[in-house]
Amino acid sequence: ADAVEARQLFDLRAGSAFTRWMSLRYQPMFPELAAETLSYGPCQFPTLGFVVERFLRIQRFVPEAFWTIKAEIQKQGRAIPFGWRRGRLFDRLAVLALFELVVEQSPNGAMVVNVSEEPKSRWRPLPLNTVEMTKLAASKLHMSPQRCMQLAEELYQKGFISYPRTETDRFQATIDVRGLVQVQTSSTVWGAFAQTLLA
């Protein structure tokens, strides 16, 4: 709790001081910023780095034409799509040659030559740090980093999540995690879930 409070105080003081300094320094230089406050926050820089990196990747991207083969079989009134394991090729003639082979064989129908199954495991997700949280929010939810942090702050204020503005994703070895979970077992809301974590 003391570490969280210290981080909050540091963020507030550093943010206030640098926001004032940047606003007073750059507003006279750029008239279009005269009515704007130039905000500074220690947590904004990792997010800014992510945004700039993504922008540069988009700028450097060179589109290249590719071709793929898609097949669809009608079976008992249902359309069954098939994808090409190769995915795509950048050589049009090679794809055309393969396509012609498929067309030549199509009157004979399709034959299943192999069926394979393999188990897949889904591991529990690791705790998120600020940068990973904003990346996931942008890629999966199409949410801006600012909106993501705003929602995380609201969830934190309501007591649903731990302090979001941290790069820590694990407990220190000296912390009694089981003891912390044990305290939660008395809750009428999530006590049963906390009990399953101790089992």
PDB file of N, CA and C in Angstrom, residues 45-113:
ATOM      1  N   PHE A  45       5.092   7.605 -21.741  1.00  0.00           N
ATOM      2  CA  PHE A  45       6.222   7.385 -22.634  1.00  0.00           C
ATOM      3  C   PHE A  45       6.266   5.971 -23.208  1.00  0.00           C
ATOM      4  N   PRO A  46       6.053   4.893 -22.417  1.00  0.00           N
ATOM      5  CA  PRO A  46       6.009   3.566 -23.047  1.00  0.00           C
ATOM      6  C   PRO A  46       4.901   3.472 -24.091  1.00  0.00           C
ATOM      7  N   THR A  47       3.750   4.058 -23.788  1.00  0.00           N
ATOM      8  CA  THR A  47       2.643   4.034 -24.731  1.00  0.00           C
ATOM      9  C   THR A  47       2.990   4.827 -25.986  1.00  0.00           C
ATOM     10  N   LEU A  48       3.618   5.983 -25.799  1.00  0.00           N
ATOM     11  CA  LEU A  48       4.032   6.795 -26.945  1.00  0.00           C
ATOM     12  C   LEU A  48       5.025   6.025 -27.805  1.00  0.00           C
ATOM     13  N   GLY A  49       5.957   5.319 -27.167  1.00  0.00           N
ATOM     14  CA  GLY A  49       6.917   4.520 -27.920  1.00  0.00           C
ATOM     15  C   GLY A  49       6.223   3.459 -28.755  1.00  0.00           C
ATOM     16  N   PHE A  50       5.188   2.813 -28.189  1.00  0.00           N
ATOM     17  CA  PHE A  50       4.428   1.801 -28.914  1.00  0.00           C
ATOM     18  C   PHE A  50       3.718   2.412 -30.118  1.00  0.00           C
ATOM     19  N   VAL A  51       3.124   3.588 -29.918  1.00  0.00           N
ATOM     20  CA  VAL A  51       2.408   4.257 -31.001  1.00  0.00           C
ATOM     21  C   VAL A  51       3.375   4.648 -32.120  1.00  0.00           C
ATOM     22  N   VAL A  52       4.526   5.206 -31.752  1.00  0.00           N
ATOM     23  CA  VAL A  52       5.513   5.629 -32.761  1.00  0.00           C
ATOM     24  C   VAL A  52       6.047   4.414 -33.516  1.00  0.00           C
ATOM     25  N   GLU A  53       6.338   3.331 -32.786  1.00  0.00           N
ATOM     26  CA  GLU A  53       6.848   2.114 -33.440  1.00  0.00           C
ATOM     27  C   GLU A  53       5.839   1.577 -34.442  1.00  0.00           C
ATOM     28  N   ARG A  54       4.573   1.562 -34.059  1.00  0.00           N
ATOM     29  CA  ARG A  54       3.524   1.087 -34.966  1.00  0.00           C
ATOM     30  C   ARG A  54       3.402   2.007 -36.176  1.00  0.00           C
ATOM     31  N   PHE A  55       3.465   3.316 -35.964  1.00  0.00           N
ATOM     32  CA  PHE A  55       3.380   4.281 -37.054  1.00  0.00           C
ATOM     33  C   PHE A  55       4.516   4.071 -38.048  1.00  0.00           C
ATOM     34  N   LEU A  56       5.744   3.874 -37.535  1.00  0.00           N
ATOM     35  CA  LEU A  56       6.899   3.684 -38.420  1.00  0.00           C
ATOM     36  C   LEU A  56       6.784   2.383 -39.204  1.00  0.00           C
ATOM     37  N   ARG A  57       6.266   1.333 -38.582  1.00  0.00           N
ATOM     38  CA  ARG A  57       6.076   0.071 -39.300  1.00  0.00           C
ATOM     39  C   ARG A  57       5.080   0.234 -40.436  1.00  0.00           C
ATOM     40  N   ILE A  58       4.023   1.000 -40.195  1.00  0.00           N
ATOM     41  CA  ILE A  58       3.031   1.247 -41.242  1.00  0.00           C
ATOM     42  C   ILE A  58       3.651   2.060 -42.379  1.00  0.00           C
ATOM     43  N   GLN A  59       4.457   3.054 -42.026  1.00  0.00           N
ATOM     44  CA  GLN A  59       5.096   3.895 -43.041  1.00  0.00           C
ATOM     45  C   GLN A  59       6.084   3.101 -43.890  1.00  0.00           C
ATOM     46  N   ARG A  60       6.780   2.139 -43.276  1.00  0.00           N
ATOM     47  CA  ARG A  60       7.796   1.371 -44.008  1.00  0.00           C
ATOM     48  C   ARG A  60       7.203   0.209 -44.807  1.00  0.00           C
ATOM     49  N   PHE A  61       5.925  -0.088 -44.589  1.00  0.00           N
ATOM     50  CA  PHE A  61       5.312  -1.238 -45.241  1.00  0.00           C
ATOM     51  C   PHE A  61       5.226  -1.035 -46.748  1.00  0.00           C
ATOM     52  N   VAL A  62       5.639  -2.052 -47.492  1.00  0.00           N
ATOM     53  CA  VAL A  62       5.559  -2.022 -48.955  1.00  0.00           C
ATOM     54  C   VAL A  62       4.604  -3.137 -49.389  1.00  0.00           C
ATOM     55  N   PRO A  63       3.425  -2.799 -49.929  1.00  0.00           N
ATOM     56  CA  PRO A  63       2.470  -3.842 -50.322  1.00  0.00           C
ATOM     57  C   PRO A  63       3.003  -4.669 -51.492  1.00  0.00           C
ATOM     58  N   GLU A  64       2.675  -5.959 -51.493  1.00  0.00           N
ATOM     59  CA  GLU A  64       3.109  -6.863 -52.548  1.00  0.00           C
ATOM     60  C   GLU A  64       1.952  -7.795 -52.893  1.00  0.00           C
ATOM     61  N   ALA A  65       1.688  -7.943 -54.183  1.00  0.00           N
ATOM     62  CA  ALA A  65       0.567  -8.783 -54.614  1.00  0.00           C
ATOM     63  C   ALA A  65       0.857 -10.253 -54.321  1.00  0.00           C
ATOM     64  N   PHE A  66      -0.182 -10.992 -53.934  1.00  0.00           N
ATOM     65  CA  PHE A  66      -0.049 -12.430 -53.710  1.00  0.00           C
ATOM     66  C   PHE A  66      -1.314 -13.128 -54.188  1.00  0.00           C
ATOM     67  N   TRP A  67      -1.216 -14.462 -54.347  1.00  0.00           N
ATOM     68  CA  TRP A  67      -2.326 -15.263 -54.830  1.00  0.00           C
ATOM     69  C   TRP A  67      -2.522 -16.449 -53.896  1.00  0.00           C
ATOM     70  N   THR A  68      -3.770 -16.910 -53.821  1.00  0.00           N
ATOM     71  CA  THR A  68      -4.091 -18.053 -52.973  1.00  0.00           C
ATOM     72  C   THR A  68      -5.162 -18.889 -53.654  1.00  0.00           C
ATOM     73  N   ILE A  69      -5.359 -20.105 -53.190  1.00  0.00           N
ATOM     74  CA  ILE A  69      -6.381 -20.994 -53.743  1.00  0.00           C
ATOM     75  C   ILE A  69      -7.381 -21.328 -52.645  1.00  0.00           C
ATOM     76  N   LYS A  70      -8.657 -21.147 -52.963  1.00  0.00           N
ATOM     77  CA  LYS A  70      -9.717 -21.496 -52.028  1.00  0.00           C
ATOM     78  C   LYS A  70     -10.665 -22.458 -52.723  1.00  0.00           C
ATOM     79  N   ALA A  71     -11.029 -23.505 -52.020  1.00  0.00           N
ATOM     80  CA  ALA A  71     -11.940 -24.510 -52.584  1.00  0.00           C
ATOM     81  C   ALA A  71     -13.184 -24.610 -51.714  1.00  0.00           C
ATOM     82  N   GLU A  72     -14.299 -24.952 -52.371  1.00  0.00           N
ATOM     83  CA  GLU A  72     -15.559 -25.128 -51.640  1.00  0.00           C
ATOM     84  C   GLU A  72     -16.287 -26.327 -52.220  1.00  0.00           C
ATOM     85  N   ILE A  73     -16.722 -27.227 -51.378  1.00  0.00           N
ATOM     86  CA  ILE A  73     -17.427 -28.439 -51.822  1.00  0.00           C
ATOM     87  C   ILE A  73     -18.854 -28.391 -51.302  1.00  0.00           C
ATOM     88  N   GLN A  74     -19.797 -28.691 -52.179  1.00  0.00           N
ATOM     89  CA  GLN A  74     -21.201 -28.757 -51.788  1.00  0.00           C
ATOM     90  C   GLN A  74     -21.518 -30.188 -51.354  1.00  0.00           C
ATOM     91  N   LYS A  75     -21.967 -30.344 -50.136  1.00  0.00           N
ATOM     92  CA  LYS A  75     -22.280 -31.674 -49.608  1.00  0.00           C
ATOM     93  C   LYS A  75     -23.599 -31.613 -48.856  1.00  0.00           C
ATOM     94  N   GLN A  76     -24.597 -32.327 -49.356  1.00  0.00           N
ATOM     95  CA  GLN A  76     -25.924 -32.387 -48.740  1.00  0.00           C
ATOM     96  C   GLN A  76     -26.487 -30.985 -48.498  1.00  0.00           C
ATOM     97  N   GLY A  77     -26.330 -30.155 -49.510  1.00  0.00           N
ATOM     98  CA  GLY A  77     -26.884 -28.800 -49.444  1.00  0.00           C
ATOM     99  C   GLY A  77     -26.083 -27.822 -48.611  1.00  0.00           C
ATOM    100  N   ARG A  78     -24.927 -28.275 -48.129  1.00  0.00           N
ATOM    101  CA  ARG A  78     -24.088 -27.388 -47.324  1.00  0.00           C
ATOM    102  C   ARG A  78     -22.786 -27.105 -48.052  1.00  0.00           C
ATOM    103  N   ALA A  79     -22.333 -25.863 -47.941  1.00  0.00           N
ATOM    104  CA  ALA A  79     -21.059 -25.478 -48.546  1.00  0.00           C
ATOM    105  C   ALA A  79     -19.950 -25.687 -47.519  1.00  0.00           C
ATOM    106  N   ILE A  80     -18.955 -26.475 -47.867  1.00  0.00           N
ATOM    107  CA  ILE A  80     -17.842 -26.762 -46.961  1.00  0.00           C
ATOM    108  C   ILE A  80     -16.579 -26.116 -47.539  1.00  0.00           C
ATOM    109  N   PRO A  81     -16.090 -25.075 -46.891  1.00  0.00           N
ATOM    110  CA  PRO A  81     -14.900 -24.396 -47.437  1.00  0.00           C
ATOM    111  C   PRO A  81     -13.606 -25.102 -47.013  1.00  0.00           C
ATOM    112  N   PHE A  82     -12.625 -25.057 -47.879  1.00  0.00           N
ATOM    113  CA  PHE A  82     -11.303 -25.609 -47.593  1.00  0.00           C
ATOM    114  C   PHE A  82     -10.260 -24.536 -47.844  1.00  0.00           C
ATOM    115  N   GLY A  83      -9.312 -24.451 -46.931  1.00  0.00           N
ATOM    116  CA  GLY A  83      -8.223 -23.496 -47.098  1.00  0.00           C
ATOM    117  C   GLY A  83      -6.968 -24.203 -47.582  1.00  0.00           C
ATOM    118  N   TRP A  84      -6.060 -23.454 -48.113  1.00  0.00           N
ATOM    119  CA  TRP A  84      -4.801 -23.976 -48.620  1.00  0.00           C
ATOM    120  C   TRP A  84      -3.765 -23.903 -47.511  1.00  0.00           C
ATOM    121  N   ARG A  85      -3.147 -25.021 -47.189  1.00  0.00           N
ATOM    122  CA  ARG A  85      -2.186 -25.038 -46.086  1.00  0.00           C
ATOM    123  C   ARG A  85      -1.027 -24.076 -46.346  1.00  0.00           C
ATOM    124  N   ARG A  86      -0.659 -23.928 -47.598  1.00  0.00           N
ATOM    125  CA  ARG A  86       0.438 -23.016 -47.944  1.00  0.00           C
ATOM    126  C   ARG A  86       0.043 -21.557 -47.682  1.00  0.00           C
ATOM    127  N   GLY A  87      -1.261 -21.296 -47.714  1.00  0.00           N
ATOM    128  CA  GLY A  87      -1.735 -19.936 -47.423  1.00  0.00           C
ATOM    129  C   GLY A  87      -1.729 -19.056 -48.649  1.00  0.00           C
ATOM    130  N   ARG A  88      -0.543 -18.675 -49.115  1.00  0.00           N
ATOM    131  CA  ARG A  88      -0.459 -17.797 -50.278  1.00  0.00           C
ATOM    132  C   ARG A  88       0.927 -17.894 -50.898  1.00  0.00           C
ATOM    133  N   LEU A  89       0.982 -17.530 -52.170  1.00  0.00           N
ATOM    134  CA  LEU A  89       2.249 -17.479 -52.902  1.00  0.00           C
ATOM    135  C   LEU A  89       2.363 -16.137 -53.595  1.00  0.00           C
ATOM    136  N   PHE A  90       3.573 -15.691 -53.757  1.00  0.00           N
ATOM    137  CA  PHE A  90       3.803 -14.429 -54.454  1.00  0.00           C
ATOM    138  C   PHE A  90       4.139 -14.655 -55.928  1.00  0.00           C
ATOM    139  N   ASP A  91       4.125 -15.924 -56.366  1.00  0.00           N
ATOM    140  CA  ASP A  91       4.400 -16.277 -57.755  1.00  0.00           C
ATOM    141  C   ASP A  91       3.084 -16.670 -58.426  1.00  0.00           C
ATOM    142  N   ARG A  92       2.576 -15.817 -59.316  1.00  0.00           N
ATOM    143  CA  ARG A  92       1.259 -16.036 -59.930  1.00  0.00           C
ATOM    144  C   ARG A  92       1.246 -17.292 -60.802  1.00  0.00           C
ATOM    145  N   LEU A  93       2.313 -17.535 -61.572  1.00  0.00           N
ATOM    146  CA  LEU A  93       2.347 -18.696 -62.460  1.00  0.00           C
ATOM    147  C   LEU A  93       2.306 -19.999 -61.673  1.00  0.00           C
ATOM    148  N   ALA A  94       3.011 -20.056 -60.541  1.00  0.00           N
ATOM    149  CA  ALA A  94       2.997 -21.261 -59.722  1.00  0.00           C
ATOM    150  C   ALA A  94       1.596 -21.538 -59.188  1.00  0.00           C
ATOM    151  N   VAL A  95       0.902 -20.496 -58.773  1.00  0.00           N
ATOM    152  CA  VAL A  95      -0.460 -20.668 -58.258  1.00  0.00           C
ATOM    153  C   VAL A  95      -1.396 -21.107 -59.382  1.00  0.00           C
ATOM    154  N   LEU A  96      -1.225 -20.538 -60.566  1.00  0.00           N
ATOM    155  CA  LEU A  96      -2.066 -20.939 -61.699  1.00  0.00           C
ATOM    156  C   LEU A  96      -1.857 -22.412 -62.044  1.00  0.00           C
ATOM    157  N   ALA A  97      -0.613 -22.878 -62.003  1.00  0.00           N
ATOM    158  CA  ALA A  97      -0.327 -24.278 -62.296  1.00  0.00           C
ATOM    159  C   ALA A  97      -1.012 -25.193 -61.281  1.00  0.00           C
ATOM    160  N   LEU A  98      -0.924 -24.846 -60.010  1.00  0.00           N
ATOM    161  CA  LEU A  98      -1.579 -25.645 -58.968  1.00  0.00           C
ATOM    162  C   LEU A  98      -3.099 -25.595 -59.107  1.00  0.00           C
ATOM    163  N   PHE A  99      -3.618 -24.419 -59.464  1.00  0.00           N
ATOM    164  CA  PHE A  99      -5.054 -24.266 -59.643  1.00  0.00           C
ATOM    165  C   PHE A  99      -5.563 -25.165 -60.772  1.00  0.00           C
ATOM    166  N   GLU A 100      -4.812 -25.236 -61.877  1.00  0.00           N
ATOM    167  CA  GLU A 100      -5.210 -26.083 -63.003  1.00  0.00           C
ATOM    168  C   GLU A 100      -5.221 -27.556 -62.605  1.00  0.00           C
ATOM    169  N   LEU A 101      -4.256 -27.970 -61.760  1.00  0.00           N
ATOM    170  CA  LEU A 101      -4.264 -29.350 -61.267  1.00  0.00           C
ATOM    171  C   LEU A 101      -5.528 -29.650 -60.468  1.00  0.00           C
ATOM    172  N   VAL A 102      -5.931 -28.700 -59.659  1.00  0.00           N
ATOM    173  CA  VAL A 102      -7.149 -28.873 -58.852  1.00  0.00           C
ATOM    174  C   VAL A 102      -8.364 -28.952 -59.753  1.00  0.00           C
ATOM    175  N   VAL A 103      -8.439 -28.085 -60.770  1.00  0.00           N
ATOM    176  CA  VAL A 103      -9.588 -28.068 -61.683  1.00  0.00           C
ATOM    177  C   VAL A 103      -9.678 -29.378 -62.459  1.00  0.00           C
ATOM    178  N   GLU A 104      -8.518 -29.916 -62.877  1.00  0.00           N
ATOM    179  CA  GLU A 104      -8.512 -31.183 -63.615  1.00  0.00           C
ATOM    180  C   GLU A 104      -9.052 -32.333 -62.776  1.00  0.00           C
ATOM    181  N   GLN A 105      -8.784 -32.303 -61.470  1.00  0.00           N
ATOM    182  CA  GLN A 105      -9.220 -33.379 -60.583  1.00  0.00           C
ATOM    183  C   GLN A 105     -10.622 -33.175 -60.027  1.00  0.00           C
ATOM    184  N   SER A 106     -11.199 -31.975 -60.182  1.00  0.00           N
ATOM    185  CA  SER A 106     -12.482 -31.662 -59.538  1.00  0.00           C
ATOM    186  C   SER A 106     -13.633 -32.549 -59.983  1.00  0.00           C
ATOM    187  N   PRO A 107     -13.697 -33.018 -61.275  1.00  0.00           N
ATOM    188  CA  PRO A 107     -14.832 -33.906 -61.621  1.00  0.00           C
ATOM    189  C   PRO A 107     -14.844 -35.199 -60.815  1.00  0.00           C
ATOM    190  N   ASN A 108     -13.688 -35.630 -60.331  1.00  0.00           N
ATOM    191  CA  ASN A 108     -13.621 -36.868 -59.549  1.00  0.00           C
ATOM    192  C   ASN A 108     -14.054 -36.674 -58.096  1.00  0.00           C
ATOM    193  N   GLY A 109     -14.338 -35.447 -57.705  1.00  0.00           N
ATOM    194  CA  GLY A 109     -14.706 -35.171 -56.325  1.00  0.00           C
ATOM    195  C   GLY A 109     -13.475 -35.053 -55.441  1.00  0.00           C
ATOM    196  N   ALA A 110     -13.687 -35.053 -54.173  1.00  0.00           N
ATOM    197  CA  ALA A 110     -12.581 -34.908 -53.223  1.00  0.00           C
ATOM    198  C   ALA A 110     -12.484 -36.155 -52.357  1.00  0.00           C
ATOM    199  N   MET A 111     -11.281 -36.478 -51.930  1.00  0.00           N
ATOM    200  CA  MET A 111     -11.060 -37.648 -51.088  1.00  0.00           C
ATOM    201  C   MET A 111     -10.276 -37.237 -49.845  1.00  0.00           C
ATOM    202  N   VAL A 112     -10.751 -37.656 -48.690  1.00  0.00           N
ATOM    203  CA  VAL A 112     -10.031 -37.398 -47.449  1.00  0.00           C
ATOM    204  C   VAL A 112      -8.910 -38.422 -47.345  1.00  0.00           C
ATOM    205  N   VAL A 113      -7.670 -37.949 -47.327  1.00  0.00           N
ATOM    206  CA  VAL A 113      -6.528 -38.868 -47.291  1.00  0.00           C
ATOM    207  C   VAL A 113      -5.909 -38.959 -45.908  1.00  0.00           C
TER     208      VAL A 113
END
